[in-house]
XYZ file of N, CA and C in Angstrom:
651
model
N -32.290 24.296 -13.021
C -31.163 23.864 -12.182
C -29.851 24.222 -12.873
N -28.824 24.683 -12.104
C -27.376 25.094 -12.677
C -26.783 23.868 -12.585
N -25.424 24.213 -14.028
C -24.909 23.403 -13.909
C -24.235 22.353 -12.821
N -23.765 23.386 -12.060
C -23.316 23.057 -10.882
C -23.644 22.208 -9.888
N -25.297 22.767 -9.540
C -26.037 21.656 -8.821
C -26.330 20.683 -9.809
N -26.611 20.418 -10.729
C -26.727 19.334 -11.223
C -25.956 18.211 -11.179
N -24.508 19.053 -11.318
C -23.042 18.130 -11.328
C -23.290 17.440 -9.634
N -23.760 18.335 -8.724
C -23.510 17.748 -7.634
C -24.928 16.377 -7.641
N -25.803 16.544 -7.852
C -26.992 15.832 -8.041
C -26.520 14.612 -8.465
N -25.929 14.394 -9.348
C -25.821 13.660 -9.825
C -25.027 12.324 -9.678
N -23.733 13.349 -9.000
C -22.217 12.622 -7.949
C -23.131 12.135 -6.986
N -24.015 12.858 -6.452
C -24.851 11.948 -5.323
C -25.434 10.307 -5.170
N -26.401 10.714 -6.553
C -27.260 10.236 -6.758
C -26.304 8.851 -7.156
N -25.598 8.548 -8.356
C -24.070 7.820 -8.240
C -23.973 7.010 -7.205
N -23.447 8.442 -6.104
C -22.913 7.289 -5.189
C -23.302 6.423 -4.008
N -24.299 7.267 -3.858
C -25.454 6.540 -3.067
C -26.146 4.981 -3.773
N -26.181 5.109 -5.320
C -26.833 3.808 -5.932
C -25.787 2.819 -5.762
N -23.935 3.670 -5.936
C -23.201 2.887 -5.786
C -23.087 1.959 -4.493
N -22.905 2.466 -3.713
C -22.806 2.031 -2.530
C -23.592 1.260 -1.819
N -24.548 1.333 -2.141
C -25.849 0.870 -1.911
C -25.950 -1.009 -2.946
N -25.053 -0.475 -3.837
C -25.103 -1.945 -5.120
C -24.402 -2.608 -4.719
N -23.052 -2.105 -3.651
C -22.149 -2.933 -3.124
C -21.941 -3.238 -2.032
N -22.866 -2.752 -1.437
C -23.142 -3.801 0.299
C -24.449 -4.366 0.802
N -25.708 -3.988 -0.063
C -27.007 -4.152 0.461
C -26.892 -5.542 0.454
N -26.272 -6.139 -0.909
C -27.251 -7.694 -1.546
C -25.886 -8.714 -0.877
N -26.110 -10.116 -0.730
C -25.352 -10.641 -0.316
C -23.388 -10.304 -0.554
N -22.829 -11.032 0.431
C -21.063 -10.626 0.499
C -20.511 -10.886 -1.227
N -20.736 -12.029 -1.341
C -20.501 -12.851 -2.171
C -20.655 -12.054 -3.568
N -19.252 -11.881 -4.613
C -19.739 -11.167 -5.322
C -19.358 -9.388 -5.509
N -18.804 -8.689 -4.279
C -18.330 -7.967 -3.786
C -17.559 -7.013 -4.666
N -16.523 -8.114 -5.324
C -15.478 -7.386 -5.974
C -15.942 -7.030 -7.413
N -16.288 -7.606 -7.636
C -17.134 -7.567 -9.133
C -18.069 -6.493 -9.239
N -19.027 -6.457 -8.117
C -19.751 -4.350 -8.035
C -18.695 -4.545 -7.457
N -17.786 -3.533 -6.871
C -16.749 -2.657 -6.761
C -16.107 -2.209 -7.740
N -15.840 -3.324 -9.368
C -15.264 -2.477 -10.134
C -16.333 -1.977 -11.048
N -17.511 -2.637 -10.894
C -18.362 -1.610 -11.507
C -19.180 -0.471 -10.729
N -19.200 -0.252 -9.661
C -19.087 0.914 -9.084
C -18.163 1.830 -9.102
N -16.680 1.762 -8.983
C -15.681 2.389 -9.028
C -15.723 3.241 -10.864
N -16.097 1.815 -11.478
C -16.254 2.424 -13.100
C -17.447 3.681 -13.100
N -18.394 3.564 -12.788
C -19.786 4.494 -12.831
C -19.137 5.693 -12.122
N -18.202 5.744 -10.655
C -17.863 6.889 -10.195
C -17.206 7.542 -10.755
N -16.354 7.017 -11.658
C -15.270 7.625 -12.381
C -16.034 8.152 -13.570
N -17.044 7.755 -14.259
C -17.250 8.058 -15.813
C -18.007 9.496 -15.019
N -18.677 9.235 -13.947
C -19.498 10.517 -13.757
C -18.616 11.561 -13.918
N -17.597 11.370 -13.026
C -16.874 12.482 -11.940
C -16.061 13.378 -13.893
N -15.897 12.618 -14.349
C -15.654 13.123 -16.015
C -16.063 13.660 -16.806
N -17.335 13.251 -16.744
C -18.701 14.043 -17.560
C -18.598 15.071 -16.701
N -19.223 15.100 -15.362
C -19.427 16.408 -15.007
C -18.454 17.151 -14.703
N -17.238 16.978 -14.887
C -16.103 17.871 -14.490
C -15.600 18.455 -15.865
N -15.722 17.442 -17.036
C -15.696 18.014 -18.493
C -17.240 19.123 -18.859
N -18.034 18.424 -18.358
C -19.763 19.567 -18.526
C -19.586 20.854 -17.777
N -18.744 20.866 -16.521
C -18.275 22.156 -16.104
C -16.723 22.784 -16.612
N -16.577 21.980 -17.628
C -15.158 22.983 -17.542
C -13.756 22.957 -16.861
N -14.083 22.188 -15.645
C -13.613 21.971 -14.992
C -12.009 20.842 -15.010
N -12.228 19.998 -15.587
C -11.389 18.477 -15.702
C -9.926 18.705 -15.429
N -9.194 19.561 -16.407
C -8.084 20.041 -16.271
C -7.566 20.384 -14.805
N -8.550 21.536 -14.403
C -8.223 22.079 -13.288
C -7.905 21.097 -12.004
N -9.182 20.555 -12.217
C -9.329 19.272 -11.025
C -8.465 18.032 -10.930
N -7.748 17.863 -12.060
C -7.130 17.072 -12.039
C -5.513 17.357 -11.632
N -5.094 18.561 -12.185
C -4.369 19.331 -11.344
C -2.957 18.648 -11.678
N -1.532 19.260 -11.867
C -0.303 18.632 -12.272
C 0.157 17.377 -12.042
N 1.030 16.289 -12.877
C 1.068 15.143 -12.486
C 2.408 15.173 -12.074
N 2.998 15.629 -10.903
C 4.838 15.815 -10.749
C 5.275 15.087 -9.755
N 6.575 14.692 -9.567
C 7.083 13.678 -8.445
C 6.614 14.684 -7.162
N 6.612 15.934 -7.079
C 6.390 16.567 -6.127
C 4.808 16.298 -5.312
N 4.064 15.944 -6.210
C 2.486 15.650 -6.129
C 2.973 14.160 -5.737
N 3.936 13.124 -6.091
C 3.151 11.570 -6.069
C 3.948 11.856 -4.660
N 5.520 12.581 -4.674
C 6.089 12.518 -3.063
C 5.038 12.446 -2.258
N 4.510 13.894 -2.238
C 3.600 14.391 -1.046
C 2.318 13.788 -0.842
N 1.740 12.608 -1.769
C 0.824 11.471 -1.944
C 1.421 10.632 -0.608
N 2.639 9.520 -1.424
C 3.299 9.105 -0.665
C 3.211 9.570 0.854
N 4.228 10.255 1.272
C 4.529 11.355 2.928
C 2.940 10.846 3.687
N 1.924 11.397 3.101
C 0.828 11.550 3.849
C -0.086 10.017 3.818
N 0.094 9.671 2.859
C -0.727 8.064 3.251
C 0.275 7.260 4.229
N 1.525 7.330 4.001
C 2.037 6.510 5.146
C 2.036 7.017 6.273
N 2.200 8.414 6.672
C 1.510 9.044 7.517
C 0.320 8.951 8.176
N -0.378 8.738 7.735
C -2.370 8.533 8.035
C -2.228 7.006 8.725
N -1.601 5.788 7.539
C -1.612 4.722 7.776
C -1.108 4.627 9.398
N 0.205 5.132 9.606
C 0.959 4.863 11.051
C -0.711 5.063 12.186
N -1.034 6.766 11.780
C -2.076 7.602 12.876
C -3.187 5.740 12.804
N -3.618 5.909 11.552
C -4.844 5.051 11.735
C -4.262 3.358 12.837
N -3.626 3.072 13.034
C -3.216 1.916 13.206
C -2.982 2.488 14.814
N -2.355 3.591 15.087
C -2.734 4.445 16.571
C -4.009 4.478 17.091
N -4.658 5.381 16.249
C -6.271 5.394 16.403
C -7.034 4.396 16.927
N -6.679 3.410 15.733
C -7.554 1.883 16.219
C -7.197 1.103 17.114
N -5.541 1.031 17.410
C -5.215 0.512 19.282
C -6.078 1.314 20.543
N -6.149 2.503 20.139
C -7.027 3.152 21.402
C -8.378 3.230 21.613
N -9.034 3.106 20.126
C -10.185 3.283 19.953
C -10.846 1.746 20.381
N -10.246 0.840 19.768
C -10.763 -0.302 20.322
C -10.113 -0.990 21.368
N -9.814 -0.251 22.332
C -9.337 -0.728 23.892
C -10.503 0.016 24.747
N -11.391 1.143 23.833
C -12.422 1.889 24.595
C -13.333 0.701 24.503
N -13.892 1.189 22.547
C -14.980 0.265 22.463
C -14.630 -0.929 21.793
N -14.617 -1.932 22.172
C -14.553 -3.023 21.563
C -15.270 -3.370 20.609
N -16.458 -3.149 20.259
C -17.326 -3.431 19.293
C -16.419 -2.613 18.187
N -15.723 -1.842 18.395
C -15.340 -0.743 17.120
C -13.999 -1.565 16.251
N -13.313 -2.410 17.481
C -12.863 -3.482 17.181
C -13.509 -4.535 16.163
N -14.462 -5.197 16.414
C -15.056 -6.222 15.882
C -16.030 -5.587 14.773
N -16.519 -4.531 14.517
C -16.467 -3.992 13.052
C -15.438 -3.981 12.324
N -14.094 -3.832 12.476
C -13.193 -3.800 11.715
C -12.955 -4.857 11.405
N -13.081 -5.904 12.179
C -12.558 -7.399 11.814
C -13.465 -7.932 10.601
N -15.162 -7.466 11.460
C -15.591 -8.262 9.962
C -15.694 -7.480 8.951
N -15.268 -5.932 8.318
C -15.182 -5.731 7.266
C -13.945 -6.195 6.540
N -12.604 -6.724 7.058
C -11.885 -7.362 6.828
C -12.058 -8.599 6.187
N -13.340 -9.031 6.264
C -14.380 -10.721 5.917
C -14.625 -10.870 4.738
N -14.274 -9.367 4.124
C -14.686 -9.123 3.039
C -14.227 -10.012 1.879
N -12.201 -10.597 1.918
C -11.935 -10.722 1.264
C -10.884 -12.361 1.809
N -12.071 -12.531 3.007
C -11.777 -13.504 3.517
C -11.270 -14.912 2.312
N -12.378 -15.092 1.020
C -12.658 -16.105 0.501
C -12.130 -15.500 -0.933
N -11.086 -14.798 -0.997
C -10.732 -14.189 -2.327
C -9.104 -14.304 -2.049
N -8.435 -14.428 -3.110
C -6.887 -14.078 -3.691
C -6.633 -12.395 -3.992
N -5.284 -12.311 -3.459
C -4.766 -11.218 -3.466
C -5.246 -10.403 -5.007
N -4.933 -11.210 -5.787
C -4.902 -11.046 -7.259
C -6.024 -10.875 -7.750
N -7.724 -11.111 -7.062
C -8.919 -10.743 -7.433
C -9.190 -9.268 -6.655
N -8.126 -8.917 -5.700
C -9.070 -7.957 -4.822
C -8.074 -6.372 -5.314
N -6.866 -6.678 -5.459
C -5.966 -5.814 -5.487
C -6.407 -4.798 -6.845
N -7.209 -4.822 -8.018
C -7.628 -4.347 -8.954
C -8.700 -3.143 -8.622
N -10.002 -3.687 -7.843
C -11.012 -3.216 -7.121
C -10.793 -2.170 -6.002
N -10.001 -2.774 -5.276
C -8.831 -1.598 -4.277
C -8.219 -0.628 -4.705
N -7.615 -0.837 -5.980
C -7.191 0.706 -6.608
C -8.309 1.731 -7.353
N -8.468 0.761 -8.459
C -9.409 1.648 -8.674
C -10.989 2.231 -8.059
N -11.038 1.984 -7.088
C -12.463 2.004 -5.836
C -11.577 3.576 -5.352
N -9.816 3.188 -4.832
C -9.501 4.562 -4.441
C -9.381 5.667 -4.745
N -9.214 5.943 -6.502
C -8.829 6.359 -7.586
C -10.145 7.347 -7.697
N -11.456 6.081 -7.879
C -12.752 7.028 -7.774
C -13.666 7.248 -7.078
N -13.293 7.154 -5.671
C -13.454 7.980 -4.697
C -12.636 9.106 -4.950
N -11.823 9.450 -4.965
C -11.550 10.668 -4.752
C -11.675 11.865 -5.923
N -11.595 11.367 -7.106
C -12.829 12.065 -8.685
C -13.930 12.214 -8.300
N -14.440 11.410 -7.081
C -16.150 12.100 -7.387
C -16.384 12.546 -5.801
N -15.836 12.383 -4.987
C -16.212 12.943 -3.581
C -14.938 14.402 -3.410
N -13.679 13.829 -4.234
C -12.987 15.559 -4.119
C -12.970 16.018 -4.936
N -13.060 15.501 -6.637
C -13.107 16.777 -7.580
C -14.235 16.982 -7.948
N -15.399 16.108 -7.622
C -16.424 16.400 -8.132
C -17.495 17.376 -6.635
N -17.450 16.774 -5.861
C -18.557 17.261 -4.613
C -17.823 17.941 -3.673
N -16.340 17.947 -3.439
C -15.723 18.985 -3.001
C -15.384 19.965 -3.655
N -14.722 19.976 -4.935
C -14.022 20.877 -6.081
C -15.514 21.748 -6.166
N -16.733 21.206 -6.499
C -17.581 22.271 -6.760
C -18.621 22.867 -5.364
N -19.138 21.706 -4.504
C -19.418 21.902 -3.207
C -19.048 22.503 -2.475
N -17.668 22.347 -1.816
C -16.800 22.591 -0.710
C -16.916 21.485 -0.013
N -15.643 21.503 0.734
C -15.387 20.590 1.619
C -16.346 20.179 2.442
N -17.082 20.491 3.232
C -18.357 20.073 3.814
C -18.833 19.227 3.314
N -19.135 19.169 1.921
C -20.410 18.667 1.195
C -19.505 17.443 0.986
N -18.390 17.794 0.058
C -17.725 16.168 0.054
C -18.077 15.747 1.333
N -16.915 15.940 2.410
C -16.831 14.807 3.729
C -18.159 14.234 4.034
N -19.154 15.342 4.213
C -20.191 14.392 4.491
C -20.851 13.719 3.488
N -20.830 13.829 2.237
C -21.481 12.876 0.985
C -20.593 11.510 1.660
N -19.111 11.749 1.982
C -18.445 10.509 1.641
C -18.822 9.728 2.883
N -19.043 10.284 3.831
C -19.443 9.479 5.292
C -20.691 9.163 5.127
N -21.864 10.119 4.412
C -23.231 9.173 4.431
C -22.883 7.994 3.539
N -22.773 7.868 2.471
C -22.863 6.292 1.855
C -22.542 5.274 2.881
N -21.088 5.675 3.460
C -20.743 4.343 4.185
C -22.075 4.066 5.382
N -23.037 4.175 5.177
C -24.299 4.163 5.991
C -24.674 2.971 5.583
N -24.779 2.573 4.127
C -25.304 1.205 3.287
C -24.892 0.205 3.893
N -23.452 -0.142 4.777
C -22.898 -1.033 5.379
C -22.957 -1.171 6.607
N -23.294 -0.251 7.221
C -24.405 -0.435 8.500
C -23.307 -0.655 9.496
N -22.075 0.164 9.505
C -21.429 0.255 10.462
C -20.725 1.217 10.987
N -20.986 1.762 12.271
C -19.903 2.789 12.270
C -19.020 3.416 12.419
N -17.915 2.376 12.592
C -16.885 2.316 12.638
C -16.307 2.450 11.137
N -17.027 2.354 10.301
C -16.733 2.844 8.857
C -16.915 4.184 8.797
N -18.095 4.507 8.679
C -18.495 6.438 9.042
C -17.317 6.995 9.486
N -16.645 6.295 11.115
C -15.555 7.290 11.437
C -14.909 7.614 10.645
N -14.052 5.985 10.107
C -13.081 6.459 9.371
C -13.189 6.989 7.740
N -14.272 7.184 7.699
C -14.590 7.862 6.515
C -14.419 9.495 6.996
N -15.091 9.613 7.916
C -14.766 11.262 8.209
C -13.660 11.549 8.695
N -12.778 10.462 9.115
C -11.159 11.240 9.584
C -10.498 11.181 8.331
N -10.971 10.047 7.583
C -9.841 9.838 6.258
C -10.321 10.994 5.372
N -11.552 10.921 4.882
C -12.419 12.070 4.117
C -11.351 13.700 4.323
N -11.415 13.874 5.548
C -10.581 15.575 6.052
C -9.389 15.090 5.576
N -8.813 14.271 5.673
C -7.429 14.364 5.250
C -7.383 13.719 3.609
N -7.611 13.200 2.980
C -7.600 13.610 1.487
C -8.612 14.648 1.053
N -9.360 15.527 1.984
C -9.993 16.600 1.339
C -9.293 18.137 1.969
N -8.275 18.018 2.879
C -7.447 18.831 3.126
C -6.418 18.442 1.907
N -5.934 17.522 1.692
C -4.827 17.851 1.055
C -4.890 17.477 -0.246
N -6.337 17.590 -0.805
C -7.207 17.929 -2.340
C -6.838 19.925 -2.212
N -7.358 20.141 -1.418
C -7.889 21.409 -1.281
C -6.262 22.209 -1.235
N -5.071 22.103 -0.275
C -4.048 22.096 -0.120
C -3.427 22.181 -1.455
N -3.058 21.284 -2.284
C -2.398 20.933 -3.292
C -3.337 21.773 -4.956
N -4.459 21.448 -4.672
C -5.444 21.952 -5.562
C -5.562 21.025 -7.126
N -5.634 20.317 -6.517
C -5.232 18.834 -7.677
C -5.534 17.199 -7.372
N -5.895 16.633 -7.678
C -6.150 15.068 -7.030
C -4.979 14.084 -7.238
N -3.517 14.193 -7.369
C -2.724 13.519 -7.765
C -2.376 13.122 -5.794
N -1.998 14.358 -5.568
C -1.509 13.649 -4.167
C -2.870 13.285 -3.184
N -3.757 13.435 -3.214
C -5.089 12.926 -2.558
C -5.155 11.083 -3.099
N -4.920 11.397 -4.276
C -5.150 10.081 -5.246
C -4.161 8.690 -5.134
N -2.861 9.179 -4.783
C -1.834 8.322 -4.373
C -1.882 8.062 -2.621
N -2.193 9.110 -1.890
C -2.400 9.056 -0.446
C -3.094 7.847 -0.309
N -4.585 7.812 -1.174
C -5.552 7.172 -0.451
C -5.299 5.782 -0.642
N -4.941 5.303 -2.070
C -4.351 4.368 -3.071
C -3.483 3.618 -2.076
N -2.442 3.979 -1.686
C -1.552 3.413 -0.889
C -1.668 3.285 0.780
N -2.799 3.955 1.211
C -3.184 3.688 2.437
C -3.888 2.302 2.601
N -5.069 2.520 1.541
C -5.702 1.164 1.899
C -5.379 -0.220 1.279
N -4.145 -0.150 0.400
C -3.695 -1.255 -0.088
C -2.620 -1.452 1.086
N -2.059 -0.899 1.337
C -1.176 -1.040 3.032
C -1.996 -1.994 4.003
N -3.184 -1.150 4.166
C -4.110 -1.422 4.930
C -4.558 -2.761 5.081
N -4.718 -3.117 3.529
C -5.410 -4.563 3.452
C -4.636 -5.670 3.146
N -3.119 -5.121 2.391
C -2.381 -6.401 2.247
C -1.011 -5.725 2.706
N -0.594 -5.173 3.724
C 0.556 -5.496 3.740
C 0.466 -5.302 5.692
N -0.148 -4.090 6.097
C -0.097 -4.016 7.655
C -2.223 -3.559 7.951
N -2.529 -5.024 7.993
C -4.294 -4.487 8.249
C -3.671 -4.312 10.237
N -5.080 -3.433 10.132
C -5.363 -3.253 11.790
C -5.785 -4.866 12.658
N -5.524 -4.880 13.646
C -5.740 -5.558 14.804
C -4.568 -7.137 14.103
N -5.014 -8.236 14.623
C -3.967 -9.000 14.597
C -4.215 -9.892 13.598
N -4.836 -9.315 12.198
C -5.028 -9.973 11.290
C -3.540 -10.447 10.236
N -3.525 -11.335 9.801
C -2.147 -11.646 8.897
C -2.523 -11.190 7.343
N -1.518 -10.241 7.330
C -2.018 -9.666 5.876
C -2.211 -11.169 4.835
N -3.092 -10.854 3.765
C -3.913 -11.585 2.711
C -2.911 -12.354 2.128
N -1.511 -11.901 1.789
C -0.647 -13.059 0.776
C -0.360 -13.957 2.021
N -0.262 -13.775 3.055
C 0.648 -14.558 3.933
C -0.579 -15.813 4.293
N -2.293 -15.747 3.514
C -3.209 -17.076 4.333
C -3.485 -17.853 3.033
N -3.435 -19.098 3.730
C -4.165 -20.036 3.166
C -4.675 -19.967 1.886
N -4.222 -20.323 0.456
C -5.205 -20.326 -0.697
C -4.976 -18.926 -0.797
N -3.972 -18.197 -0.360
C -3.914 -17.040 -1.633
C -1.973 -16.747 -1.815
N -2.288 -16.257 -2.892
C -0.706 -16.226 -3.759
C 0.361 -14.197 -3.182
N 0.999 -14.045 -3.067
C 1.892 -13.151 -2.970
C 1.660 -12.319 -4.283
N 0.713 -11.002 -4.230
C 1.151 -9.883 -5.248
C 1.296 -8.672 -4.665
N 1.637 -8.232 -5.865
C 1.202 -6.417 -5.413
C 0.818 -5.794 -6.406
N 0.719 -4.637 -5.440
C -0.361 -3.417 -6.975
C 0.404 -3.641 -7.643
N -0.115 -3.176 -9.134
C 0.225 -3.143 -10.060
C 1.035 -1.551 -10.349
Protein backbone atom coordinates (compact mmCIF):
# COMPACT_ATOMS: atom_id res chain seq x y z
CA UNK A 1 0.00 0.00 0.00
CA UNK A 2 1.31 3.69 -0.86
CA UNK A 3 1.82 6.13 1.21
CA UNK A 4 -0.89 7.94 0.13
CA UNK A 5 -3.57 5.43 0.42
CA UNK A 6 -2.56 4.66 3.59
CA UNK A 7 -2.72 8.37 4.71
CA UNK A 8 -6.21 8.18 3.35
CA UNK A 9 -7.00 4.75 5.24
CA UNK A 10 -6.32 5.87 7.99
CA UNK A 11 -8.17 9.63 8.05
CA UNK A 12 -11.01 7.22 7.44
CA UNK A 13 -10.72 4.78 9.62
CA UNK A 14 -10.26 7.94 12.45
CA UNK A 15 -13.11 9.33 11.52
CA UNK A 16 -15.54 6.98 11.21
CA UNK A 17 -14.36 5.50 14.95
CA UNK A 18 -14.62 9.16 15.71
CA UNK A 19 -17.86 9.82 14.97
CA UNK A 20 -19.19 6.87 15.72
CA UNK A 21 -17.57 7.49 19.69
CA UNK A 22 -19.55 10.61 19.66
CA UNK A 23 -23.06 9.90 18.86
CA UNK A 24 -23.68 6.07 19.09
CA UNK A 25 -23.54 5.81 23.16
CA UNK A 26 -25.82 7.90 25.22
CA UNK A 27 -26.19 12.24 24.83
CA UNK A 28 -24.80 12.69 28.03
CA UNK A 29 -21.18 13.16 27.98
CA UNK A 30 -20.96 14.55 24.44
CA UNK A 31 -18.53 17.22 24.93
CA UNK A 32 -15.95 15.35 26.54
CA UNK A 33 -15.66 12.70 23.17
CA UNK A 34 -15.77 15.72 21.09
CA UNK A 35 -12.58 16.95 22.48
CA UNK A 36 -11.22 13.73 22.33
CA UNK A 37 -12.27 13.09 18.98
CA UNK A 38 -11.37 16.44 17.64
CA UNK A 39 -7.79 15.57 19.48
CA UNK A 40 -7.37 12.00 17.52
CA UNK A 41 -8.45 14.02 14.18
CA UNK A 42 -5.97 16.42 14.53
CA UNK A 43 -2.89 14.18 15.72
CA UNK A 44 -3.77 12.00 12.59
CA UNK A 45 -4.27 14.67 10.01
CA UNK A 46 -0.27 15.57 11.31
CA UNK A 47 1.28 12.39 11.20
CA UNK A 48 0.04 11.77 7.93
CA UNK A 49 0.52 15.06 6.40
CA UNK A 50 4.16 15.17 8.11
CA UNK A 51 4.57 11.06 6.74
CA UNK A 52 3.73 12.63 3.33
CA UNK A 53 5.64 15.60 3.26
CA UNK A 54 3.04 17.36 2.99
CA UNK A 55 2.25 19.65 6.42
CA UNK A 56 3.74 22.85 5.29
CA UNK A 57 2.02 22.85 2.11
CA UNK A 58 -1.36 22.01 3.57
CA UNK A 59 -1.29 24.21 5.99
CA UNK A 60 -0.65 26.93 3.66
CA UNK A 61 0.18 30.94 4.71
CA UNK A 62 -1.12 32.42 7.91
CA UNK A 63 -2.04 36.28 6.52
CA UNK A 64 -4.88 38.76 7.37
CA UNK A 65 -5.67 38.13 3.73
CA UNK A 66 -6.40 34.27 4.55
CA UNK A 67 -8.27 35.09 8.14
CA UNK A 68 -10.26 38.20 5.93
CA UNK A 69 -11.39 35.80 3.33
CA UNK A 70 -12.15 33.07 6.34
CA UNK A 71 -14.17 35.72 7.85
CA UNK A 72 -16.22 37.12 4.21
CA UNK A 73 -17.25 33.49 3.61
CA UNK A 74 -18.44 32.02 6.98
CA UNK A 75 -20.60 34.97 7.49
CA UNK A 76 -21.58 34.53 4.15
CA UNK A 77 -22.59 30.71 4.37
CA UNK A 78 -24.04 31.59 7.87
CA UNK A 79 -26.67 34.38 6.25
CA UNK A 80 -27.28 31.39 2.97
CA UNK A 81 -27.66 28.64 5.76
CA UNK A 82 -30.27 30.49 7.87
CA UNK A 83 -32.05 31.12 4.08
CA UNK A 84 -31.75 27.54 3.31
CA UNK A 85 -33.30 26.38 6.51
CA UNK A 86 -36.45 28.98 6.33
CA UNK A 87 -37.27 27.23 3.01
CA UNK A 88 -36.18 23.98 3.55
CA UNK A 89 -38.19 23.56 6.57
CA UNK A 90 -41.43 25.25 5.31
CA UNK A 91 -41.11 22.13 2.66
CA UNK A 92 -40.17 19.49 5.08
CA UNK A 93 -40.84 19.97 8.41
CA UNK A 94 -39.24 17.05 9.82
CA UNK A 95 -35.93 18.78 8.43
CA UNK A 96 -37.03 21.35 10.83
CA UNK A 97 -37.31 19.17 13.86
CA UNK A 98 -33.90 17.48 13.18
CA UNK A 99 -32.37 20.64 13.63
CA UNK A 100 -34.05 21.41 16.78
CA UNK A 101 -33.05 18.29 18.39
CA UNK A 102 -29.47 18.41 17.38
CA UNK A 103 -29.56 21.72 19.03
CA UNK A 104 -30.49 19.29 22.43
CA UNK A 105 -27.24 18.72 22.33
CA UNK A 106 -26.18 21.39 24.57
CA UNK A 107 -29.43 21.81 26.01
CA UNK A 108 -28.02 20.81 29.71
CA UNK A 109 -24.49 22.46 29.30
CA UNK A 110 -22.92 26.19 29.83
CA UNK A 111 -21.64 28.22 27.19
CA UNK A 112 -18.21 27.80 28.78
CA UNK A 113 -18.24 23.77 28.58
CA UNK A 114 -19.29 23.71 24.91
CA UNK A 115 -17.47 26.68 23.31
CA UNK A 116 -13.86 24.72 23.60
CA UNK A 117 -15.24 21.44 21.75
CA UNK A 118 -16.84 23.76 19.01
CA UNK A 119 -13.59 25.14 18.04
CA UNK A 120 -11.51 22.74 18.15
CA UNK A 121 -14.11 19.89 16.52
CA UNK A 122 -13.94 22.85 13.61
CA UNK A 123 -10.27 23.23 13.46
CA UNK A 124 -10.12 19.28 12.95
CA UNK A 125 -12.46 18.77 10.69
CA UNK A 126 -11.03 20.57 8.33
CA UNK A 127 -7.01 18.96 8.89
CA UNK A 128 -8.42 15.74 8.26
CA UNK A 129 -11.40 15.92 5.77
CA UNK A 130 -9.47 19.00 3.69
CA UNK A 131 -5.86 18.59 4.20
CA UNK A 132 -5.81 15.26 4.78
CA UNK A 133 -8.70 13.35 2.40
CA UNK A 134 -9.11 16.23 0.13
CA UNK A 135 -5.38 17.63 -0.13
CA UNK A 136 -4.43 13.99 -1.06
CA UNK A 137 -7.90 12.43 -2.37
CA UNK A 138 -9.58 15.19 -4.12
CA UNK A 139 -12.44 16.84 -3.41
CA UNK A 140 -14.86 14.06 -3.96
CA UNK A 141 -13.35 11.87 -1.51
CA UNK A 142 -13.27 14.56 1.23
CA UNK A 143 -17.07 15.76 0.76
CA UNK A 144 -18.21 12.48 0.77
CA UNK A 145 -15.90 11.00 3.73
CA UNK A 146 -17.32 14.16 5.53
CA UNK A 147 -21.11 13.47 4.77
CA UNK A 148 -20.79 9.64 5.43
CA UNK A 149 -19.80 9.92 9.18
CA UNK A 150 -22.58 12.28 9.84
CA UNK A 151 -24.55 8.87 9.17
CA UNK A 152 -23.59 7.78 13.04
CA UNK A 153 -26.27 10.41 14.07
CA UNK A 154 -28.89 9.11 12.10
CA UNK A 155 -30.07 12.19 10.59
CA UNK A 156 -30.39 13.75 7.51
CA UNK A 157 -30.68 16.81 7.76
CA UNK A 158 -27.08 16.67 9.03
CA UNK A 159 -25.74 14.79 5.75
CA UNK A 160 -27.24 17.86 3.90
CA UNK A 161 -25.59 20.21 5.59
CA UNK A 162 -22.54 18.45 5.65
CA UNK A 163 -22.50 18.27 1.85
CA UNK A 164 -23.43 21.97 1.24
CA UNK A 165 -21.02 23.09 4.02
CA UNK A 166 -18.31 20.29 3.01
CA UNK A 167 -18.28 22.13 -0.99
CA UNK A 168 -17.86 25.26 0.46
CA UNK A 169 -14.89 24.84 2.86
CA UNK A 170 -13.59 22.34 0.27
CA UNK A 171 -13.94 24.93 -2.53
CA UNK A 172 -12.34 27.42 -0.71
CA UNK A 173 -9.50 24.80 0.78
CA UNK A 174 -8.90 24.07 -2.80
CA UNK A 175 -9.30 27.96 -3.94
CA UNK A 176 -6.89 29.42 -1.45
CA UNK A 177 -4.66 26.18 -1.32
CA UNK A 178 -4.20 26.35 2.42
CA UNK A 179 -6.57 25.62 5.47
CA UNK A 180 -6.35 29.04 7.19
CA UNK A 181 -9.38 30.51 5.42
CA UNK A 182 -11.42 27.08 5.32
CA UNK A 183 -10.35 26.93 9.08
CA UNK A 184 -11.66 30.36 10.25
CA UNK A 185 -14.84 30.05 7.79
CA UNK A 186 -15.96 26.98 9.47
CA UNK A 187 -14.82 28.09 13.16
CA UNK A 188 -16.96 31.07 13.01
CA UNK A 189 -19.92 29.68 11.24
CA UNK A 190 -20.80 27.22 13.73
CA UNK A 191 -19.98 29.16 16.79
CA UNK A 192 -22.44 31.89 15.17
CA UNK A 193 -24.54 29.12 14.63
CA UNK A 194 -24.77 27.83 18.10
CA UNK A 195 -24.30 30.83 20.29
CA UNK A 196 -24.97 33.83 18.80
CA UNK A 197 -27.81 33.41 15.69
CA UNK A 198 -28.89 29.29 15.83
CA UNK A 199 -31.55 28.43 13.11
CA UNK A 200 -35.30 28.36 13.78
CA UNK A 201 -36.55 30.23 16.93
CA UNK A 202 -34.15 28.97 19.31
CA UNK A 203 -32.57 31.73 21.90
CA UNK A 204 -28.98 31.57 21.53
CA UNK A 205 -27.20 29.53 24.68
CA UNK A 206 -25.90 32.69 26.88
CA UNK A 207 -29.28 34.27 26.77
CA UNK A 208 -31.10 30.54 28.82
CA UNK A 209 -31.49 29.61 31.98
CA UNK A 210 -28.29 28.31 34.01
CA UNK A 211 -25.85 29.41 31.52
CA UNK A 212 -23.34 32.42 31.78
CA UNK A 213 -22.42 34.96 28.69
CA UNK A 214 -18.97 33.94 26.83
CA UNK A 215 -17.23 33.85 23.82
CA UNK A 216 -14.60 32.07 21.87
CA UNK A 217 -11.70 32.42 23.05
Amino acid sequence: MSGEALALAAALAVACSGWAFMFLPDRRGVWPRTWITAGALLATSVVALAALDRLGDVAGPFTVVEVVLGVAVGAAWLVATHVGYALISRLLPSFGDQVEDLYRLGDEDTVARMVGPVVAMGIAEEALFRGVLQGVGGFAVGLAAYAAVQLFERKWALVLAAILGGAVWGALFAWRDGLVAPVVAHVLWTGLLTFVWPLGDRRPPATRRGTAPAAPA
